[in-house]
Amino acid sequence: MLAAAGWATLLFLYMPILVVLVFSFNASQYGARWGGFTWEWYARLAHNQNILRAAWNSLLIGVVSSALATVLGTMAALAVERFRWARPELWEGFFFIPIVVPELMMAIGFLLLFGVFGFPFGLGTLLLGHTTLNLPIVWLIVRARLKKLDPRLEEAALDLGATPWTAFWRVTFPLLSPAIVGGALTAFAISIDDFVISFFVAGPNSTTLPIQIYSMLKFSISPEVNALSAVLFVASMVLVGAAHFLQDRKEGYVH
Amino acid sequence: MSEQATVRMEGVGKLFHGVQAVEGVDLEIRRGEFFALLGPSGCGKTTLLRMVAGFEMPDRGSIRIGGRDMTGVPANERPVNMVFQQYALFPHLSVAENVAFGLRVRRTPEPELRERVAEALASVQLAGLAGRMPAQLSGGQQQRVALARALVNRPELLLLDEPMAALDEKLREDMRQELKTLQHRVGISFLYVTHDQQEALELADRIAVMERGKVVQVGAPQEIYEVPQTAFVADFVGVSNLIPGKVVERERLLVESAPGASRRVVLALDGFGRVEAVSRSAMETGARVTLCLRPERIHLAASPVEDLVNRVLGMVERALFLGSEIHYHIRLKSGTLVRVHDSYSPLQPARREGESVYLQWRAEDSTVLTR
Ligand SMILES: Nc1ncnc2c1ncn2[C@@H]1O[C@H](COP(=O)(O)OP(=O)(O)OP(=O)(O)O)[C@@H](O)[C@H]1O
Ligand SMILES: [Mg+2]
């Protein structure tokens, strides 16, 4: 019984994904009929200027915002640990809340904020929005790893004559790097398929892929959209898989 | 001033959120000495060690290492190295790179570095494991790496925080011997923290016994064992019968000899009656004292022996056979329980449970404690 329920749940979870993947190879343009296998929609993607521009924007925003979030999030995680800030659980709460706050609320907040300050909507606002979205996630991942690191390792490095700076780069950073890279990849994956915030803060010339898909859907569900979604899906899976792999791989190093 | 001391602590104190972890510690560790800090859990041993290493700053007092005041000197500039309790080996570096760490951060030229790492690894019998990662080593091997990693820097003082705690009994015994040999060979002062009195007695040239943040006695192992100065030390180091009582009679000076005069005193001990003892300090009649009587100093016999002045009759309640020794629990008529350790030999039958025996000892076999 339970096993059957489990399989049913899994099927339910993965049906939408499967449908999109299958229909991205469907030769028939309209409706839900199967018209044979084709690569055509993928080929068309590669020639659609709007999509290519949106893809470029997504990539740019993804790389820059996840890089920014990684640097800031890592520094914030280190600060809480290093300076033994009072009530670390309070800080954990502060960094965690943005993750569970409805994204719509964040998006509206950004809209108001940028409006108030007269920020022109475009790549800049997208970048700020995505960095804010990603920062707490990187913070959480790095902090989790940092909490498991034995503080004596850094003390041992100091004891052996390393300056605090050297001790950080030779001991703490290498041991933290799987979490940092994992955090960066997760951030990138989140940024790449973020819709809500992007929709609110993007300008007319800074369309990202999810927004592009949405605007294409307004007319009809074209197989091209299926193909694009499939590409995004595979890219995200690769990133998340890599992030997981990196975080697990060096677990043995942690005491 | 020629500095004979590697470390000199004066009035060192440390307060943690209202907890006095270390208080008024004065200690001197001599050059080439194996010095043990002995005390129960939570008495401040680690805190004191961390202040010497530079990980904690004392609130009071000063620490000098090699004649230099360490106030304000960060850990990485102190001429000491530490072997951490769980070793704290760098998990991402090989055994050789762990050992090379201190030399690398000091930019030692590569040929010299290689030579010294190889030498350090050989000195702890790890020459074949240079390429392994710490996770691939046994506990004993990890400890050797930690030792090599510290000693390769040729510190003036090596700090060891309960380095044997994570090892099993058999390995611990082997490592003790090895550590002692190693210390003799390198001639570096060791400051060794432990809560294991056996370990301290066996390894150390001198021991400082700590109780609740304070050093209560400093001395050679024999001195600590034979002449404990407080009931705490007598109880913590080895096994003792601690019997409360008071002074009923004090006699004239008995012997005049170093370290101080000895006087014969007569005590009335709770549950024992009149007992003769020797005291090194002057005592008033009526003063409350505690007599420390080591279990192995008590002679058991079926009938009285002439030259053993103290004598009390008891009954064997329990006899524990421990191989080379037998430990007895003996109940006196008064109800007091006394522990007696006797060596075992097959030629001499052990006392049986229920048997009546005389417990006898000389006045010199006990120590009178005023605290
Ligand atoms: N960082 C700290 N913050 C607050 N209190 C501390 C800190 N370090 C130690 N203490 C307290 O100081 C006292 C002495 O601790 P310390 O670790 O020096 O004892 P120890 O003798 O090494 O004990 P053990 O044998 O258990 O290792 C204890 O009461 C401990 O709780
Ligand atoms: Mg300790």
Tab-separated table of N, CA and C and ligand atoms in Angstrom, chain B residues 16-17 19 21 40-47 56 85 162 195, ligand 1:
chain	number	residue	atom	x	y	z
B	16	PHE	N	35.943	33.598	33.281
B	16	PHE	CA	35.023	33.415	32.146
B	16	PHE	C	33.616	33.688	32.617
B	17	HIS	N	32.996	34.740	32.178
B	17	HIS	CA	31.598	35.019	32.547
B	17	HIS	C	31.339	34.686	34.016
B	19	VAL	N	32.990	32.835	35.996
B	19	VAL	CA	33.623	31.604	36.490
B	19	VAL	C	35.128	31.835	36.577
B	21	ALA	N	38.162	30.482	36.214
B	21	ALA	CA	38.718	29.255	35.652
B	21	ALA	C	40.134	29.009	36.168
B	40	PRO	N	41.429	17.392	38.395
B	40	PRO	CA	40.178	16.812	37.903
B	40	PRO	C	39.574	17.651	36.789
B	41	SER	N	38.576	17.114	36.141
B	41	SER	CA	37.916	17.800	35.046
B	41	SER	C	37.382	19.154	35.502
B	42	GLY	N	37.627	20.176	34.665
B	42	GLY	CA	37.072	21.499	34.956
B	42	GLY	C	37.900	22.329	35.924
B	43	CYS	N	39.105	21.869	36.290
B	43	CYS	CA	39.877	22.608	37.286
B	43	CYS	C	40.695	23.730	36.657
B	44	GLY	N	40.671	23.836	35.327
B	44	GLY	CA	41.350	24.954	34.680
B	44	GLY	C	42.655	24.613	33.975
B	45	LYS	N	42.930	23.332	33.815
B	45	LYS	CA	44.186	22.931	33.170
B	45	LYS	C	44.278	23.428	31.732
B	46	THR	N	43.209	23.155	30.960
B	46	THR	CA	43.225	23.562	29.558
B	46	THR	C	43.319	25.078	29.435
B	47	THR	N	42.593	25.770	30.292
B	47	THR	CA	42.608	27.231	30.248
B	47	THR	C	44.028	27.759	30.475
B	56	GLU	N	44.225	32.306	24.796
B	56	GLU	CA	43.452	33.083	25.763
B	56	GLU	C	44.426	34.054	26.412
B	85	GLN	N	44.171	18.019	22.039
B	85	GLN	CA	43.556	16.823	22.612
B	85	GLN	C	43.062	15.858	21.535
B	162	GLU	N	46.136	16.532	27.315
B	162	GLU	CA	45.603	15.176	27.430
B	162	GLU	C	45.793	14.376	26.139
B	195	HIS	N	44.408	14.418	33.535
B	195	HIS	CA	43.652	14.220	34.773
B	195	HIS	C	43.937	12.817	35.313
C	1	LIG	N1	35.559	29.589	26.651
C	1	LIG	C1	35.012	29.436	27.869
C	1	LIG	N2	33.922	30.129	28.224
C	1	LIG	C2	33.364	29.991	29.446
C	1	LIG	N3	33.828	29.161	30.393
C	1	LIG	C3	34.909	28.434	30.103
C	1	LIG	C4	35.561	28.521	28.834
C	1	LIG	N4	36.599	27.665	28.845
C	1	LIG	C5	36.596	27.076	30.047
C	1	LIG	N5	35.588	27.545	30.827
C	1	LIG	C6	35.308	27.141	32.214
C	1	LIG	O1	36.483	27.258	32.952
C	1	LIG	C7	36.661	26.157	33.833
C	1	LIG	C8	37.964	25.434	33.545
C	1	LIG	O2	37.872	24.810	32.271
C	1	LIG	P1	39.073	24.025	31.617
C	1	LIG	O3	38.658	23.618	30.261
C	1	LIG	O4	40.307	24.825	31.729
C	1	LIG	O5	39.168	22.747	32.555
C	1	LIG	P2	40.073	21.455	32.410
C	1	LIG	O6	40.824	21.339	33.683
C	1	LIG	O7	40.852	21.494	31.170
C	1	LIG	O8	38.978	20.292	32.357
C	1	LIG	P3	38.984	18.926	31.507
C	1	LIG	O9	39.857	17.969	32.253
C	1	LIG	O10	37.549	18.522	31.569
C	1	LIG	O11	39.454	19.228	30.144
C	1	LIG	C9	35.432	25.286	33.656
C	1	LIG	O12	34.514	25.595	34.667
C	1	LIG	C10	34.889	25.693	32.315
C	1	LIG	O13	33.503	25.536	32.274
